[in-house]
PDB file of C-alpha atoms in Angstrom:
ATOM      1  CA  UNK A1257      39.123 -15.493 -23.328  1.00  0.00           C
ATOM      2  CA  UNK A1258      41.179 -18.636 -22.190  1.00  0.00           C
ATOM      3  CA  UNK A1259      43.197 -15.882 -19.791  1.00  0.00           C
ATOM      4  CA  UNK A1260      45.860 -17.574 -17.435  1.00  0.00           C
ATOM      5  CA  UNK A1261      45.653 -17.104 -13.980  1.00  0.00           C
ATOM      6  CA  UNK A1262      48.722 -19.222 -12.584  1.00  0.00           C
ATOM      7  CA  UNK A1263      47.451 -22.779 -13.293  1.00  0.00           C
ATOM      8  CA  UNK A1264      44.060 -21.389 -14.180  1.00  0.00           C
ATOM      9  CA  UNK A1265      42.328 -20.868 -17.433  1.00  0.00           C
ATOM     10  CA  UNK A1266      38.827 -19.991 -17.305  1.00  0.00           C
ATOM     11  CA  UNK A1267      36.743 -19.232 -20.110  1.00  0.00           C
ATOM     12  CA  UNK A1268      36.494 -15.524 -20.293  1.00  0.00           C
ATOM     13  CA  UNK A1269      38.372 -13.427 -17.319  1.00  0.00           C
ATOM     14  CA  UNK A1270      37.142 -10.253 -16.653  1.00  0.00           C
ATOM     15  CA  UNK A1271      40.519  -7.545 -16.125  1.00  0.00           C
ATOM     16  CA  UNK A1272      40.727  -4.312 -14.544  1.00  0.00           C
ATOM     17  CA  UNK A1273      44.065  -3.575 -15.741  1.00  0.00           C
ATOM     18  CA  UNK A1274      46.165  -6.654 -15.616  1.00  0.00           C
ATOM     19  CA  UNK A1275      44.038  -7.807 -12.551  1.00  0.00           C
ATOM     20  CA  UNK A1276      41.329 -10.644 -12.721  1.00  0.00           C
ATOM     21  CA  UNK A1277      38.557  -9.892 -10.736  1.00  0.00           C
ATOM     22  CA  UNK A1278      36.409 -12.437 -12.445  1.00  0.00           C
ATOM     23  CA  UNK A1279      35.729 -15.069 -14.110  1.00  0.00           C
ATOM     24  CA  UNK A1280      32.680 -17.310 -16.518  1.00  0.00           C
ATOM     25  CA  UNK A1281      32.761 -20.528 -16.998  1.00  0.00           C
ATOM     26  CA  UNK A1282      30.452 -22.036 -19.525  1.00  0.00           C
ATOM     27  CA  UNK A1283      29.265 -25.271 -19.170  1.00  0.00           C
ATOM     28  CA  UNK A1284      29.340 -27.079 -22.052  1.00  0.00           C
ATOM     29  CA  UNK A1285      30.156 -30.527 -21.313  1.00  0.00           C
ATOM     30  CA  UNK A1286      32.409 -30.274 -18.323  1.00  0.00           C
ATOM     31  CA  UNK A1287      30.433 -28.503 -14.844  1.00  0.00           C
ATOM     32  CA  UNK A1288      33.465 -27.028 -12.614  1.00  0.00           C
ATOM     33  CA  UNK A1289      34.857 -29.361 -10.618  1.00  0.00           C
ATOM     34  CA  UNK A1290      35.802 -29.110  -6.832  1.00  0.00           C
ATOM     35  CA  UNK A1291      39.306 -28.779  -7.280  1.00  0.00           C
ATOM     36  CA  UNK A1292      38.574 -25.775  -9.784  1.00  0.00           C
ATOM     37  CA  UNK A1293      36.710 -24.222  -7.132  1.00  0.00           C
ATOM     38  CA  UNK A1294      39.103 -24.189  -4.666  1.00  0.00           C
ATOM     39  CA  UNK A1295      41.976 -22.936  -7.119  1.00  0.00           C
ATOM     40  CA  UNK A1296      40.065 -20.177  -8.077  1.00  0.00           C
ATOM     41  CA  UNK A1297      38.569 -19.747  -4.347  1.00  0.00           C
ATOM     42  CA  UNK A1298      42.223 -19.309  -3.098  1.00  0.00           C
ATOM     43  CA  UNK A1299      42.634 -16.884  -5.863  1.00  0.00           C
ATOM     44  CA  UNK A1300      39.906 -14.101  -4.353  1.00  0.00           C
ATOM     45  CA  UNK A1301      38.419 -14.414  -7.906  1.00  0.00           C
ATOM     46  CA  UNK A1302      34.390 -14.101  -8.356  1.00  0.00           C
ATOM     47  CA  UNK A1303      32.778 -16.578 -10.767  1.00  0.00           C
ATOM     48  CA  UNK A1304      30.043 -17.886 -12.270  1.00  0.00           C
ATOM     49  CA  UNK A1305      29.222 -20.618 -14.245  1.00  0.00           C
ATOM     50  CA  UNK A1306      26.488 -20.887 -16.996  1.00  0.00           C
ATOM     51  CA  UNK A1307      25.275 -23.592 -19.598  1.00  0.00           C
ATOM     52  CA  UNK A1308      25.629 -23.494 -23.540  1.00  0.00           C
ATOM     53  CA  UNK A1309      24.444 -25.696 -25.711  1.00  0.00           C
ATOM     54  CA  UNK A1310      23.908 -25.513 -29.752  1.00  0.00           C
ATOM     55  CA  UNK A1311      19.832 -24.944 -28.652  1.00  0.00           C
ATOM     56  CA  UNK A1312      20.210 -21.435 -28.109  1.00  0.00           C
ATOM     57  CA  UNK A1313      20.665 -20.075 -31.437  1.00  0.00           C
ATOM     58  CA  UNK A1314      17.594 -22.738 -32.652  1.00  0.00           C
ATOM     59  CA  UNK A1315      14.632 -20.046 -33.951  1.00  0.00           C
ATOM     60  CA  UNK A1316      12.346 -18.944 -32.703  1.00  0.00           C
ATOM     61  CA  UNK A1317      13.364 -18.215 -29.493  1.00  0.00           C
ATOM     62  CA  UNK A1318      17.260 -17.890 -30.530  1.00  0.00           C
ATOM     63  CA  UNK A1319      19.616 -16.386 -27.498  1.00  0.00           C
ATOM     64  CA  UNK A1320      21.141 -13.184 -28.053  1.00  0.00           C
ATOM     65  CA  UNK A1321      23.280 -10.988 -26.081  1.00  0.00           C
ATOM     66  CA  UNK A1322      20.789  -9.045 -24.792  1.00  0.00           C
ATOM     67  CA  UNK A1323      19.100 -11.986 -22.689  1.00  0.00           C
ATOM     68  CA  UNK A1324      20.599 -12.930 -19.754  1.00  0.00           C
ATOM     69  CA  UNK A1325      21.373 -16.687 -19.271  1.00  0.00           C
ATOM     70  CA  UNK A1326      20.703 -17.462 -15.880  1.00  0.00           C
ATOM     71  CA  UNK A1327      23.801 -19.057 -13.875  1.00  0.00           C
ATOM     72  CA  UNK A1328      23.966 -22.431 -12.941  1.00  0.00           C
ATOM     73  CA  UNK A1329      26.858 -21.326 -10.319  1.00  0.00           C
ATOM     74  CA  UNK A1330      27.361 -18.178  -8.728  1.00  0.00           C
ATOM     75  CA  UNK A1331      30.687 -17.704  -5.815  1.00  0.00           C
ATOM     76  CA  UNK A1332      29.986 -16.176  -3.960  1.00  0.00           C
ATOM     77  CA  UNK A1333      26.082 -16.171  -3.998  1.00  0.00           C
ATOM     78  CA  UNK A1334      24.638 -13.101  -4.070  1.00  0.00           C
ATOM     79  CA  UNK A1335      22.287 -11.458  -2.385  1.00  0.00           C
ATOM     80  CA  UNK A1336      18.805 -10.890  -3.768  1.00  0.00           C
ATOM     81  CA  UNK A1337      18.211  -7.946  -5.939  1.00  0.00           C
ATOM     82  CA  UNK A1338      15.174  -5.838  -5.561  1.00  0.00           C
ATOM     83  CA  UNK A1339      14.325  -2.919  -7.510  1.00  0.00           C
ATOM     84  CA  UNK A1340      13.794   0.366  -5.344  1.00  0.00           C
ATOM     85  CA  UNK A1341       9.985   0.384  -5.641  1.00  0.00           C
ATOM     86  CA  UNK A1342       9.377  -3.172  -4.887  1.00  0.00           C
ATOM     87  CA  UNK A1343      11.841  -2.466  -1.413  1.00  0.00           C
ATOM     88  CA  UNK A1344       9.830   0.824  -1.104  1.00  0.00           C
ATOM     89  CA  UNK A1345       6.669  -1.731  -0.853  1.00  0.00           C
ATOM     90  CA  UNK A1346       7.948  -4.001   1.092  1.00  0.00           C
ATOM     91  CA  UNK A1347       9.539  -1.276   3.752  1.00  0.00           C
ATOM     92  CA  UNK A1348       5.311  -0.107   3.904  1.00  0.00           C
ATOM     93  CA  UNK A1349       3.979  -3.657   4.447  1.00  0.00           C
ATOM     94  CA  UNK A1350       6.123  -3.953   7.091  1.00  0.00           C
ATOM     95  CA  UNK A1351       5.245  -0.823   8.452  1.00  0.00           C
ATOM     96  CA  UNK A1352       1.741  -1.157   8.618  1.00  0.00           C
ATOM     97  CA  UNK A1353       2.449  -4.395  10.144  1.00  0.00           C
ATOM     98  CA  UNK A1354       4.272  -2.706  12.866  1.00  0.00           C
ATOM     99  CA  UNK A1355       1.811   0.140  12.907  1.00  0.00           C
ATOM    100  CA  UNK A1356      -1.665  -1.092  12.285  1.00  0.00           C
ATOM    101  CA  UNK A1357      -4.229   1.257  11.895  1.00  0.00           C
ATOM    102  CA  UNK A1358      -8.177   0.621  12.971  1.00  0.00           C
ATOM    103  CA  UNK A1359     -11.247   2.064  12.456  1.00  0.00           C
ATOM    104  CA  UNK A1360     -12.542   3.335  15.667  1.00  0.00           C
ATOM    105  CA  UNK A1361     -15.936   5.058  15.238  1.00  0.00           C
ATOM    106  CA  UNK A1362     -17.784   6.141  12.201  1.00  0.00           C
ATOM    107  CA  UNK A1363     -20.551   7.952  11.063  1.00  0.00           C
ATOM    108  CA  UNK A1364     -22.657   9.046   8.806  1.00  0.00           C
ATOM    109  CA  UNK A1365     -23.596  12.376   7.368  1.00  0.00           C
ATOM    110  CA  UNK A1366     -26.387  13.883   4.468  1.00  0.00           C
ATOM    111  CA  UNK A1367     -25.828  17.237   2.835  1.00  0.00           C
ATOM    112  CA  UNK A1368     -28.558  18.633   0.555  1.00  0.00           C
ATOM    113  CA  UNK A1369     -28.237  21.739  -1.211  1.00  0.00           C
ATOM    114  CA  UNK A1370     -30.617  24.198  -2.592  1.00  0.00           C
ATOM    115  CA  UNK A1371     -29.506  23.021  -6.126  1.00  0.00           C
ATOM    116  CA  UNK A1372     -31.505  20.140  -5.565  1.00  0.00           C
ATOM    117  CA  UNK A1373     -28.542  17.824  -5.111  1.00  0.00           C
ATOM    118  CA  UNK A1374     -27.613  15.645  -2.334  1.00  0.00           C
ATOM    119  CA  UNK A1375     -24.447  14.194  -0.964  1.00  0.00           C
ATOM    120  CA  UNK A1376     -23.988  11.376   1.448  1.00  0.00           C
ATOM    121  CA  UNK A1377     -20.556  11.079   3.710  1.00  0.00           C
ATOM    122  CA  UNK A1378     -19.203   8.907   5.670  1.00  0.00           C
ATOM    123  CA  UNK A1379     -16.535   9.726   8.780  1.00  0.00           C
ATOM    124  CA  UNK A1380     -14.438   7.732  10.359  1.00  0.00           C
ATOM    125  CA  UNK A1381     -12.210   8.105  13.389  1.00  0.00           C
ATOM    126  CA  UNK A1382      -8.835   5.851  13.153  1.00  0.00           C
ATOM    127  CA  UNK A1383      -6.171   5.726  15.383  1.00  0.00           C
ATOM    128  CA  UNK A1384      -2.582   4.148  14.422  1.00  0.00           C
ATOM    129  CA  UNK A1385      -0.871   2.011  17.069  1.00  0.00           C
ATOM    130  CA  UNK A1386       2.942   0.991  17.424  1.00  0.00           C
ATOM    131  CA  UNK A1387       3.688  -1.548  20.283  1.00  0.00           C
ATOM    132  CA  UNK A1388       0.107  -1.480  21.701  1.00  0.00           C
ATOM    133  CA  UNK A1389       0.173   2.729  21.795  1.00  0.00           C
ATOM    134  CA  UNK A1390      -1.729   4.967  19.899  1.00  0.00           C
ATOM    135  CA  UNK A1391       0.910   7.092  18.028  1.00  0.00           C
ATOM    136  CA  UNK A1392      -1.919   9.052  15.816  1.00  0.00           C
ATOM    137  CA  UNK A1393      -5.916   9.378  16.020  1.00  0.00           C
ATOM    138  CA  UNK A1394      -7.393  11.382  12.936  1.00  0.00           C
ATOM    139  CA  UNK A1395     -10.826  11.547  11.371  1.00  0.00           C
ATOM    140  CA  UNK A1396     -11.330  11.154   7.545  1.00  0.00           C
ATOM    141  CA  UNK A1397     -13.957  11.145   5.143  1.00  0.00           C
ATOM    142  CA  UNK A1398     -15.152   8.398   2.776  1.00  0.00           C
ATOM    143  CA  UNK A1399     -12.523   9.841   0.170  1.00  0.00           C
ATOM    144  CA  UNK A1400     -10.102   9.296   2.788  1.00  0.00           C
ATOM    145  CA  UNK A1401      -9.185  12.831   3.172  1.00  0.00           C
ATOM    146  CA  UNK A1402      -8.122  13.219   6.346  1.00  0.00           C
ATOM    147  CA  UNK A1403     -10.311  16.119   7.978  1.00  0.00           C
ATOM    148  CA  UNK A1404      -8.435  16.584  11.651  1.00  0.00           C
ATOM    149  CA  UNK A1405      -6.015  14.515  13.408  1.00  0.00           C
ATOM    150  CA  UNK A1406      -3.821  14.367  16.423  1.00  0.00           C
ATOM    151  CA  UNK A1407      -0.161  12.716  17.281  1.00  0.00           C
ATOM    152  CA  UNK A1408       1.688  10.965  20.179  1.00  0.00           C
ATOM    153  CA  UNK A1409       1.104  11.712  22.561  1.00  0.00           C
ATOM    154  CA  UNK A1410      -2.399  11.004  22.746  1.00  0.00           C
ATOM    155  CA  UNK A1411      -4.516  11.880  25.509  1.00  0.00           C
ATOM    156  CA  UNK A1412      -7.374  12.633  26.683  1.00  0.00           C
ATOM    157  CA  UNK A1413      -6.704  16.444  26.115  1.00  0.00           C
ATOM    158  CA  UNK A1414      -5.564  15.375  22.411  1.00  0.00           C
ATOM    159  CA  UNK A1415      -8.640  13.418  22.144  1.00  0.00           C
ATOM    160  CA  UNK A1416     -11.138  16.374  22.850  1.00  0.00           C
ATOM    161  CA  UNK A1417      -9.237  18.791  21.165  1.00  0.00           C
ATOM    162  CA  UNK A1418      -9.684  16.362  17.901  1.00  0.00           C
ATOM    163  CA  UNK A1419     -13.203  16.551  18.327  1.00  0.00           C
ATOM    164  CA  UNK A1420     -13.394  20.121  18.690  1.00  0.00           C
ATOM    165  CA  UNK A1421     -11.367  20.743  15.512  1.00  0.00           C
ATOM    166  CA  UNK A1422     -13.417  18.559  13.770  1.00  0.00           C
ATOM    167  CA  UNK A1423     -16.780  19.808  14.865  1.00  0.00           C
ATOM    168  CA  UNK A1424     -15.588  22.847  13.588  1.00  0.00           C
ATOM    169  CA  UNK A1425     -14.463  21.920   9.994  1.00  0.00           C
ATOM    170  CA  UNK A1426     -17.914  20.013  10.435  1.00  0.00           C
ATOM    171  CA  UNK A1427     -19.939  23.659  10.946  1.00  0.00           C
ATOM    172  CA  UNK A1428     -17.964  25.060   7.909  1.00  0.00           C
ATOM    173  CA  UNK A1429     -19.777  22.125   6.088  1.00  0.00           C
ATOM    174  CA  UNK A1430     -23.256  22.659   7.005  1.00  0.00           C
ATOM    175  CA  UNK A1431     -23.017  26.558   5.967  1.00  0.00           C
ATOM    176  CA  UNK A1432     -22.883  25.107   2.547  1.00  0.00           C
ATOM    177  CA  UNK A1433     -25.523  22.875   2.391  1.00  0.00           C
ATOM    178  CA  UNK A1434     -29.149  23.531   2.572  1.00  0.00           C
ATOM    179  CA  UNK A1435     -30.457  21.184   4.894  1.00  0.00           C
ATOM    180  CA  UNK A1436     -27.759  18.915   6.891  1.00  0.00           C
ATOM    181  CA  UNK A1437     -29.267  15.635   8.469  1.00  0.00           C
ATOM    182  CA  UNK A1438     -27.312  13.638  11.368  1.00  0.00           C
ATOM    183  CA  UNK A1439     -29.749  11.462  12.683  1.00  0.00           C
ATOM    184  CA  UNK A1440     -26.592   9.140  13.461  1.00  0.00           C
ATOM    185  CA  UNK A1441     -24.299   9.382  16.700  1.00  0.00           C
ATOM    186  CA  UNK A1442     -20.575   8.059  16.684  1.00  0.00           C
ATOM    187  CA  UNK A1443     -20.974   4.406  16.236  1.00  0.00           C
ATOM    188  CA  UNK A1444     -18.156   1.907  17.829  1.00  0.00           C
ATOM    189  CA  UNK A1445     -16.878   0.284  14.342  1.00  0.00           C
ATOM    190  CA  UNK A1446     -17.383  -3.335  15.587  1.00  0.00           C
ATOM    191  CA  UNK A1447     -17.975  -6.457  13.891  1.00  0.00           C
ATOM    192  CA  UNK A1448     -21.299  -6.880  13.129  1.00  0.00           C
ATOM    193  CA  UNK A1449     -22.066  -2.662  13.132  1.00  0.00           C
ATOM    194  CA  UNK A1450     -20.525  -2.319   9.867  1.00  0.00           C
ATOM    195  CA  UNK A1451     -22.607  -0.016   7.858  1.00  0.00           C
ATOM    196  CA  UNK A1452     -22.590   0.760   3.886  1.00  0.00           C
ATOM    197  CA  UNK A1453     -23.458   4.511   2.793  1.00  0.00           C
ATOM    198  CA  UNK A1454     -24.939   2.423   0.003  1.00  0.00           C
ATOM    199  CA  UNK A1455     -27.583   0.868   1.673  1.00  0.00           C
ATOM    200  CA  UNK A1456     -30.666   2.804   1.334  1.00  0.00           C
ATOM    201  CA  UNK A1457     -32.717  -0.091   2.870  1.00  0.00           C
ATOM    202  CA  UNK A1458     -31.674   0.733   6.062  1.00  0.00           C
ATOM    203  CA  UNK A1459     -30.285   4.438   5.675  1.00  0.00           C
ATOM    204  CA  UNK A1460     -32.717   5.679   3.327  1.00  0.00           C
ATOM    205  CA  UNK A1461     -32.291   9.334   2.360  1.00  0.00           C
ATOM    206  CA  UNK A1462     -34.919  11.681   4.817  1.00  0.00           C
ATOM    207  CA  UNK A1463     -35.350  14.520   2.689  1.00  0.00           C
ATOM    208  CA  UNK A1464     -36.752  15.002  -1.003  1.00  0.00           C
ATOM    209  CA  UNK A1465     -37.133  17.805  -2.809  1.00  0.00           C
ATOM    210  CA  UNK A1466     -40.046  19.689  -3.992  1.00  0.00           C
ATOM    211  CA  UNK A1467     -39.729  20.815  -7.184  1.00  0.00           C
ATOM    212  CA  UNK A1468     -42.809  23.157  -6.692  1.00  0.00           C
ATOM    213  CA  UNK A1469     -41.451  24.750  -3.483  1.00  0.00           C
ATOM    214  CA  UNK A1470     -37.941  24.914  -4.480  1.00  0.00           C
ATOM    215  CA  UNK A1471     -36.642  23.163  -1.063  1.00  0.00           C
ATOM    216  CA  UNK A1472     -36.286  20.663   0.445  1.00  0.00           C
ATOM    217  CA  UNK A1473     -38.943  18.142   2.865  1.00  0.00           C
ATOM    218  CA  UNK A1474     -38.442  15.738   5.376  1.00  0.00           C
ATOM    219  CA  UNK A1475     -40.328  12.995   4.661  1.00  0.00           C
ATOM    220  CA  UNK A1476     -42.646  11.398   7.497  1.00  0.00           C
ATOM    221  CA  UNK A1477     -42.202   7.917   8.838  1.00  0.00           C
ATOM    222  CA  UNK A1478     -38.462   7.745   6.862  1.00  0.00           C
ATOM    223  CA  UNK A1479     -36.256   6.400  10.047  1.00  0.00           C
ATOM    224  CA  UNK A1480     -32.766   4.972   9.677  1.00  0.00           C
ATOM    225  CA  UNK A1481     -31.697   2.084  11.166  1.00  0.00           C
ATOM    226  CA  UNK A1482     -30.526   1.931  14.941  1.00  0.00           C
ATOM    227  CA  UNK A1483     -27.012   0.665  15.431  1.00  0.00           C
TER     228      UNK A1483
END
């Protein structure tokens, strides 16, 4: 405290050694003035400056040394800090911005089993762009597990070969299931032929089962909605 640095005293000095490498001012009454901050500018010494006052020991929310004060003064300013997760968000934001990804074409898909259960899913094909090219072109589920998916270069060799791989992955499905009902195509995912698996209005389920004849019956005069 009170260290002298030529014709400087500031508050506290912080040494390495016999070295100031910087310095606190607390204001009190007195802010630093200019010619301060030029004596201690041509010195290469960091500061900062920060307020006290008789208030901060006043219950219940007394200072102690574990709070930071926050500076009224900092030289040189620093840059801001951000923790490694918030940067690791940030760095993604940005690269979806610079990579937007888009739903393409979707579908819909109903499993029933021979347990008597059914299972609606939904597939979508997305691509990923960068610079106006697509860079990737995959096809997930409504769990967005991807299923199949294809990288840059994408062509139209890439593009069959997706749909090949997933029509395949697709077959492994259906030997699972009971009864597998596709009465939709690959629709265009454009505004206004947004679907919800939800709606049962206008995707009602086609099958029920017949507890008598352990199976399952399509059921006549069901039709989905065209999109």
């Amino acid at each position: 405290m009170e260290y002298r640095l030529d014709s400087l005293r500031p508050d506290i000095a912080l040494l390495k050694g016999e070295q100031v490498i910087g310095a606190l001012e607390v204001f009190v009454t007195h802010a630093v003035n200019g010619e301060k901050i030029q004596k201690l500018r041509a010195q290469g010494v960091d500061w900062i400056e920060i307020s006290a006052a008789e208030t901060f020991y006043e219950e219940p929310d007394a200072w102690t040394p574990k709070r930071a004060l926050d500076p009224i003064h900092i030289a040189p300013e620093l840059p801001n800090w951000i923790c490694s997760e918030c940067q690791k968000t940030l760095e993604r934001e940005q690269y979806q911005r610079d990579h937007p990804r888009r739903i393409v074409y979707a579908k819909m898909v109903d499993f029933y089993y021979s347990s008597g259960k059914k299972f609606r899913n939904v597939f979508y094909v997305k691509d990923e762009l960068a610079y106006g090219e697509r860079v990737r072109l995959w096809v997930e589920d409504a769990n967005r597990r991807v299923i199949v998916e294809e990288k840059a270069p994408i062509t139209s060799v890439s593009q069959k070969r997706l749909s090949a791989a997933f029509q395949s992955k697709l077959d492994e499905m259906i030997k699972t299931a009971a009864v597998v009902d596709q009465p939709m195509k690959w629709v265009r995912w454009e505004s206004g032929h947004k679907f919800v698996a939800r709606d049962l209005d206008n995707f009602p389920f086609r099958y029920a089962w017949n507890e008598n004849r352990r199976k399952w019956v399509q059921q006549p005069g069901v039709k989905w909605k065209r999109l």
